[in-house]
Coordinates of C-alpha atoms and ligand atoms in Angstrom, one line a residue:
M1 CA -57.0 41.2 35.4
R2 CA -56.0 38.5 37.0
V3 CA -55.0 39.3 40.5
V4 CA -53.2 36.9 43.5
V5 CA -54.7 38.3 47.0
K6 CA -52.1 37.2 50.3
I7 CA -53.7 37.4 53.3
G8 CA -51.3 37.1 56.4
T9 CA -52.2 35.3 60.0
S10 CA -51.7 38.9 62.0
S11 CA -54.5 39.8 59.7
L12 CA -56.9 37.0 60.1
T13 CA -56.9 36.0 64.1
T14 CA -58.3 37.9 67.0
A15 CA -55.9 38.9 70.1
A16 CA -57.4 35.3 71.7
G17 CA -56.5 33.4 68.5
D18 CA -59.6 32.4 66.9
I19 CA -60.5 33.6 63.3
N20 CA -60.8 37.4 62.9
R21 CA -64.7 36.6 61.1
E22 CA -64.7 40.3 60.3
S23 CA -61.2 40.3 58.5
V24 CA -62.5 37.5 56.4
A25 CA -66.0 38.7 55.9
K26 CA -64.0 42.1 54.8
L27 CA -61.7 40.6 51.9
A28 CA -64.7 38.1 50.7
A29 CA -66.6 41.7 49.9
E30 CA -63.7 42.8 48.1
V31 CA -63.2 40.3 46.2
A32 CA -66.6 39.9 45.2
V33 CA -66.2 44.0 44.2
L34 CA -63.4 42.4 41.8
V35 CA -65.5 39.7 40.3
A36 CA -68.6 41.3 39.5
R37 CA -65.7 43.8 37.4
G38 CA -64.9 41.0 35.2
H39 CA -61.3 40.8 37.8
Q40 CA -60.1 36.9 38.6
V41 CA -59.4 37.1 42.2
V42 CA -57.4 33.9 44.2
V43 CA -56.6 34.1 47.7
V44 CA -53.5 32.4 49.5
T45 CA -54.2 32.4 53.0
S46 CA -52.6 31.6 56.5
A47 CA -53.7 31.3 59.7
A48 CA -54.2 27.7 59.9
I49 CA -51.5 26.9 62.6
A50 CA -52.4 30.3 64.7
V51 CA -56.5 29.4 65.2
G52 CA -55.5 25.1 65.3
L53 CA -53.4 25.7 68.4
G54 CA -56.0 27.0 70.7
P55 CA -58.2 23.7 70.3
L56 CA -54.7 21.6 70.7
G57 CA -55.0 23.9 74.4
F58 CA -51.9 26.3 73.6
G59 CA -53.1 30.4 74.5
P60 CA -52.7 32.5 71.8
A61 CA -49.0 33.7 72.9
T62 CA -47.6 30.1 72.6
R63 CA -46.3 28.9 69.8
P64 CA -45.0 25.6 70.8
R65 CA -42.0 24.7 68.6
D66 CA -42.4 20.5 67.7
P67 CA -43.4 20.4 64.1
D68 CA -45.5 17.2 64.7
V69 CA -47.5 19.6 66.9
L70 CA -47.9 23.0 64.3
R71 CA -49.1 20.0 61.6
A72 CA -52.0 18.9 63.7
A73 CA -52.4 22.5 64.6
S74 CA -53.0 23.4 60.9
A75 CA -54.8 20.1 60.3
I76 CA -57.6 21.3 63.3
G77 CA -57.3 25.3 61.5
Q78 CA -57.6 25.0 58.3
I79 CA -61.3 23.0 58.6
G80 CA -62.3 25.9 60.4
L81 CA -60.3 28.6 57.9
M82 CA -61.8 27.1 54.4
A83 CA -65.3 27.0 56.4
T84 CA -65.1 30.3 57.1
Y85 CA -64.4 31.6 54.1
Q86 CA -67.2 29.3 52.1
A87 CA -69.4 31.2 54.5
A88 CA -68.0 34.5 53.6
L89 CA -67.9 34.1 50.1
A90 CA -71.0 32.3 49.6
A91 CA -73.0 35.5 51.2
N92 CA -71.0 37.2 48.3
G93 CA -72.6 34.5 45.8
L94 CA -69.0 33.3 45.4
V95 CA -68.0 29.5 45.7
A96 CA -64.7 29.0 47.1
G97 CA -62.7 26.0 46.3
Q98 CA -59.6 24.5 48.6
V99 CA -56.1 24.0 47.0
L100 CA -53.3 22.9 49.4
L101 CA -49.9 22.8 48.2
A102 CA -46.5 22.0 48.8
P103 CA -43.5 23.3 47.3
T104 CA -42.9 19.6 45.4
D105 CA -45.7 20.6 43.8
F106 CA -44.0 23.6 41.9
W107 CA -40.1 21.0 41.4
Y108 CA -42.4 18.6 39.0
R109 CA -43.6 19.4 35.8
N110 CA -46.4 17.4 36.0
R111 CA -47.3 18.4 39.5
Y112 CA -47.1 21.8 38.5
L113 CA -49.0 21.4 35.2
K114 CA -52.1 20.0 37.4
S115 CA -52.0 22.4 40.3
R116 CA -52.3 24.9 37.2
G117 CA -55.0 23.7 35.8
T118 CA -57.2 22.8 38.8
I119 CA -56.8 26.6 39.6
Q120 CA -57.3 27.7 35.4
A121 CA -60.4 25.3 36.2
L122 CA -61.8 27.7 39.3
L123 CA -61.0 30.7 37.9
A124 CA -62.6 29.7 34.4
R125 CA -66.0 29.0 36.4
S126 CA -65.8 32.0 38.9
A127 CA -65.1 30.2 41.8
V128 CA -62.8 31.5 43.7
P129 CA -59.5 29.8 45.0
V130 CA -58.5 29.8 48.1
I131 CA -55.0 28.3 48.8
N132 CA -52.9 26.9 51.5
E133 CA -49.1 25.2 52.4
N134 CA -50.4 21.7 53.3
D135 CA -48.7 22.3 56.0
A136 CA -50.5 18.8 57.9
V137 CA -47.9 17.0 56.0
A138 CA -45.1 19.5 55.4
D139 CA -41.5 18.5 55.4
D140 CA -40.1 20.7 57.5
E141 CA -36.3 20.5 55.5
I142 CA -38.4 22.0 52.1
R143 CA -41.7 23.9 53.5
F144 CA -42.6 27.5 52.2
G145 CA -42.3 28.4 55.7
D146 CA -44.6 31.4 54.9
N147 CA -47.3 32.4 52.5
D148 CA -45.5 35.0 51.1
R149 CA -43.0 32.9 49.0
L150 CA -46.2 30.8 47.8
A151 CA -48.0 33.4 47.0
A152 CA -45.3 34.7 44.6
L153 CA -44.8 30.9 43.5
V154 CA -48.8 30.6 43.0
A155 CA -48.4 34.2 40.9
H156 CA -46.4 33.2 38.7
L157 CA -48.1 29.8 38.5
V158 CA -51.3 31.4 37.4
D159 CA -49.7 34.0 35.0
A160 CA -51.1 37.1 37.2
D161 CA -50.9 40.7 36.2
L162 CA -50.6 41.6 40.1
L163 CA -50.1 40.3 43.5
V164 CA -51.4 41.8 46.7
L165 CA -49.6 41.5 49.7
L166 CA -51.8 42.0 52.9
T167 CA -50.8 43.0 56.0
D168 CA -50.8 44.8 59.5
T169 CA -49.0 48.1 58.2
A170 CA -50.0 50.4 55.0
G171 CA -46.0 48.9 53.5
L172 CA -42.9 49.4 53.7
F173 CA -41.5 52.2 55.8
T174 CA -38.0 54.0 55.6
A175 CA -38.2 52.7 59.4
D176 CA -40.0 50.7 62.0
P177 CA -42.9 52.7 62.1
R178 CA -43.2 50.7 65.3
V179 CA -40.1 52.2 67.1
D180 CA -39.4 55.5 64.6
T181 CA -42.3 58.1 64.3
S182 CA -40.6 59.6 61.6
A183 CA -40.8 56.8 59.6
S184 CA -42.1 57.3 56.0
L185 CA -44.3 54.9 53.8
I186 CA -42.3 54.5 50.2
E187 CA -44.6 54.3 47.5
E188 CA -43.0 53.0 44.9
I189 CA -40.3 50.6 44.3
I190 CA -38.5 50.0 40.5
E191 CA -35.5 48.3 41.9
F192 CA -34.3 46.2 44.5
D193 CA -31.3 47.5 46.4
Q194 CA -29.1 46.3 49.3
R195 CA -30.8 49.4 50.9
L196 CA -33.7 48.0 50.7
E197 CA -33.5 44.7 52.3
D198 CA -31.9 46.5 55.2
M199 CA -35.1 48.4 56.0
A200 CA -37.5 45.6 55.6
G201 CA -36.0 44.7 58.7
G202 CA -36.9 40.8 60.6
P203 CA -40.6 39.7 61.2
G204 CA -43.5 41.5 63.0
S205 CA -45.2 39.9 65.1
S206 CA -45.4 36.2 67.1
A207 CA -47.9 34.4 65.2
A208 CA -47.0 35.2 61.8
R209 CA -44.5 33.6 60.0
G210 CA -43.4 36.2 57.0
G211 CA -41.9 39.8 58.3
M212 CA -41.7 42.6 56.0
A213 CA -38.2 40.3 55.1
S214 CA -40.1 37.7 53.7
K215 CA -42.5 39.8 51.6
L216 CA -39.8 42.0 50.0
A217 CA -38.3 38.0 49.3
A218 CA -41.6 37.1 48.0
A219 CA -41.7 40.8 45.5
K220 CA -38.8 40.2 44.3
I221 CA -39.8 36.4 43.0
A222 CA -43.0 38.3 41.7
T223 CA -41.4 41.1 39.9
W224 CA -39.0 39.2 38.2
S225 CA -41.9 37.1 37.0
G226 CA -43.5 40.1 35.3
V227 CA -45.8 40.4 38.1
E228 CA -46.5 43.6 39.9
T229 CA -46.6 43.6 43.8
V230 CA -48.3 45.5 46.0
I231 CA -47.8 45.7 49.8
A232 CA -51.0 46.7 51.6
S233 CA -52.6 47.6 55.4
S234 CA -55.6 44.3 55.1
D235 CA -57.7 47.0 57.4
R236 CA -57.5 49.8 54.5
A237 CA -61.1 50.1 52.9
D238 CA -61.0 49.1 49.9
V239 CA -57.9 48.0 49.9
V240 CA -57.3 45.2 47.0
A241 CA -60.2 47.2 44.2
D242 CA -57.9 50.5 45.0
A243 CA -54.4 48.4 44.4
V244 CA -55.9 47.1 41.1
M245 CA -56.7 50.5 40.3
G246 CA -53.4 51.5 40.9
V247 CA -54.8 54.6 43.6
P248 CA -51.4 56.3 44.4
G249 CA -50.8 55.5 48.2
V250 CA -52.4 52.5 48.3
G251 CA -49.6 50.6 49.8
T252 CA -45.8 49.9 48.7
V253 CA -45.5 49.1 44.5
F254 CA -43.0 47.1 43.1
R255 CA -43.1 48.0 39.3
A256 CA -42.5 44.5 37.1
R257 CA -39.3 43.6 35.6
S258 CA -39.4 44.5 31.8
E259 CA -37.9 41.2 30.4
R260 CA -39.2 38.8 32.3
L261 CA -37.6 36.0 33.1
N262 CA -38.9 32.7 31.1
A263 CA -40.5 30.1 33.5
R264 CA -38.0 27.6 33.3
K265 CA -35.2 30.2 34.5
L266 CA -37.7 31.2 37.7
W267 CA -38.3 27.8 38.7
I268 CA -34.5 26.9 38.4
A269 CA -33.9 30.4 40.5
F270 CA -37.0 30.1 42.8
A271 CA -38.5 27.1 43.4
L272 CA -35.5 24.3 43.3
P273 CA -33.9 24.3 46.6
S274 CA -29.8 24.1 45.6
S275 CA -27.9 20.5 46.4
G276 CA -24.6 22.5 46.5
R277 CA -22.2 25.8 45.4
V278 CA -19.9 25.8 42.7
V279 CA -17.2 28.5 43.0
V280 CA -15.8 30.2 39.7
D281 CA -13.2 32.4 38.9
T282 CA -13.3 36.2 38.0
G283 CA -13.2 35.7 34.4
A284 CA -16.0 32.8 34.7
R285 CA -18.3 35.4 36.3
E286 CA -17.8 37.6 33.8
A287 CA -18.3 35.5 30.7
L288 CA -21.7 34.4 32.7
E289 CA -22.8 37.8 33.6
R290 CA -21.6 40.1 30.4
R291 CA -22.0 37.3 27.5
Q292 CA -24.6 35.0 28.8
S293 CA -21.7 31.8 28.7
S294 CA -22.2 28.6 29.8
L295 CA -19.9 27.7 32.5
L296 CA -16.9 25.5 31.3
S297 CA -14.5 23.5 33.7
A298 CA -12.0 25.5 33.7
G299 CA -13.5 28.2 35.3
V300 CA -14.5 26.4 38.2
R301 CA -12.4 26.9 41.6
K302 CA -14.2 24.9 43.9
I303 CA -17.2 22.3 45.6
E304 CA -19.1 22.9 48.0
G305 CA -21.6 19.8 49.1
A306 CA -22.4 16.4 47.1
F307 CA -24.6 17.1 43.8
A308 CA -26.0 14.5 41.1
A309 CA -26.0 15.9 37.7
D310 CA -29.3 17.9 37.2
D311 CA -29.6 19.2 40.8
A312 CA -29.7 22.7 41.6
V313 CA -26.7 25.0 42.2
E314 CA -25.6 28.3 43.7
V315 CA -22.4 29.8 41.5
V316 CA -20.7 31.9 43.6
D317 CA -17.4 34.1 43.2
E318 CA -14.2 33.8 45.6
T319 CA -15.6 36.6 47.4
G320 CA -18.4 34.2 48.3
D321 CA -21.1 36.6 46.7
V322 CA -24.3 34.1 45.6
F323 CA -24.3 36.1 41.9
A324 CA -26.3 32.7 39.6
K325 CA -27.9 29.9 39.9
G326 CA -28.1 26.8 37.6
L327 CA -29.0 22.7 36.9
V328 CA -25.5 21.5 37.0
Q329 CA -24.6 19.1 34.4
W330 CA -22.2 17.2 36.0
S331 CA -22.2 15.7 39.5
S332 CA -19.9 16.9 42.3
E333 CA -18.0 14.2 42.0
D334 CA -16.9 14.4 38.0
L335 CA -16.2 18.3 38.9
E336 CA -14.2 17.7 41.9
R337 CA -12.1 15.8 40.0
H338 CA -11.6 18.0 36.8
Q339 CA -11.9 21.5 38.2
G340 CA -10.0 24.0 36.6
R341 CA -9.2 21.9 33.3
R342 CA -9.5 23.5 30.0
T343 CA -12.6 21.7 27.7
S344 CA -9.8 20.1 25.6
E345 CA -8.8 18.2 28.9
I346 CA -11.8 16.6 30.0
P347 CA -12.8 12.9 29.3
P348 CA -14.9 13.2 26.4
E349 CA -18.3 11.3 27.9
L350 CA -18.5 14.7 29.6
V351 CA -20.4 17.2 28.2
H352 CA -18.8 20.6 27.9
E353 CA -21.2 22.5 29.7
V354 CA -21.2 21.9 33.7
I355 CA -23.8 24.5 33.8
H356 CA -25.4 25.0 30.1
R357 CA -26.6 28.9 29.3
D358 CA -30.2 27.8 29.1
N359 CA -30.2 26.2 32.9
L360 CA -28.2 28.9 33.9
V361 CA -29.7 32.4 35.9
I362 CA -27.9 35.5 36.7
L363 CA -29.9 36.8 40.2
P364 CA -30.4 40.2 41.2
A365 CA -28.6 42.2 42.7
Ligands
LIG1 N1 -49.3 28.0 55.8 C1 -49.5 28.7 57.5 C2 -50.4 28.6 57.9 O1 -51.5 28.5 57.9 C3 -48.7 30.1 57.6 C4 -47.8 30.6 57.2 C5 -47.3 32.3 57.5 O2 -47.8 32.5 58.2 O3 -47.1 32.7 55.6 O4 -50.9 28.7 59.1

């Protein structure tokens, strides 16, 4: 099996804000067990920013807001973090390879293919790719922000069988276990729904960006890509091996959807940022959802934002419900001018479809 294991900042740092070396050693030993069994493992790590703050003079409980300072902290923290992984994996006879990714590496096909090639070449030689966001040069407007989403996109990139999100709780609970003693672990999730999102609540600790809501969003991306996802505790003995073997109670398991979204649609739905919104009427929503039609100008009621042809946009119904995303073939200007018109009434230089069905993704409810 090909497995992506993501470990969060709270699991990788001590209360004093240093790298938790025991935690990295535990993970490295677990990775080694899997590799010895013939599996391929990719690690997605966080904590570069958190462990770089100390050397810059910040205490463990204070996270500065200045993005330049956070980028600077990551530049410092990433070195020690990778040195720790390198040593811990070497102690288990394994070689580590650092890969730093930015969202744009998922937008542009040539970069996407290059990143995939690098990771595959490492895996083919039994080296362990250790991936983080390229925080030192991250653009605040477009950054992944949390490594959960990065891990889900990586799972798709390498065509993984399993994504394991390791955190400081045993999985997803029916209520917040820190405040409600009757909360119980949800062992299996087949479908996403609103109740589930409500249960996830807000972020966990101050050092980490993720939290349960972002883990849920990552699980959604991964399971849509056909990758089973487990949220489990980084402290649990043999957690990764148990997740691979499907041991009951290992954490919360999200079953992958059987109809796998193809790479292009997944890219449109989850990797590309949207430049605006197209509001459509009920008839158009029905045609898109039930008959998998293309979006035509006749069904368009309103445009929000400015976009060019080939940009990604959200498709919204008149109640404001975002139900699809796609690549537009018309600019917002053209769409503004011809919205609501039938195909026979639009100038011949415009293609018929505002969004072609091949470039349109109906989002999970
Ligand atoms: N990439 C960030 C770091 O290494 C972590 C983001 C997160 O906590 O998910 O510090």
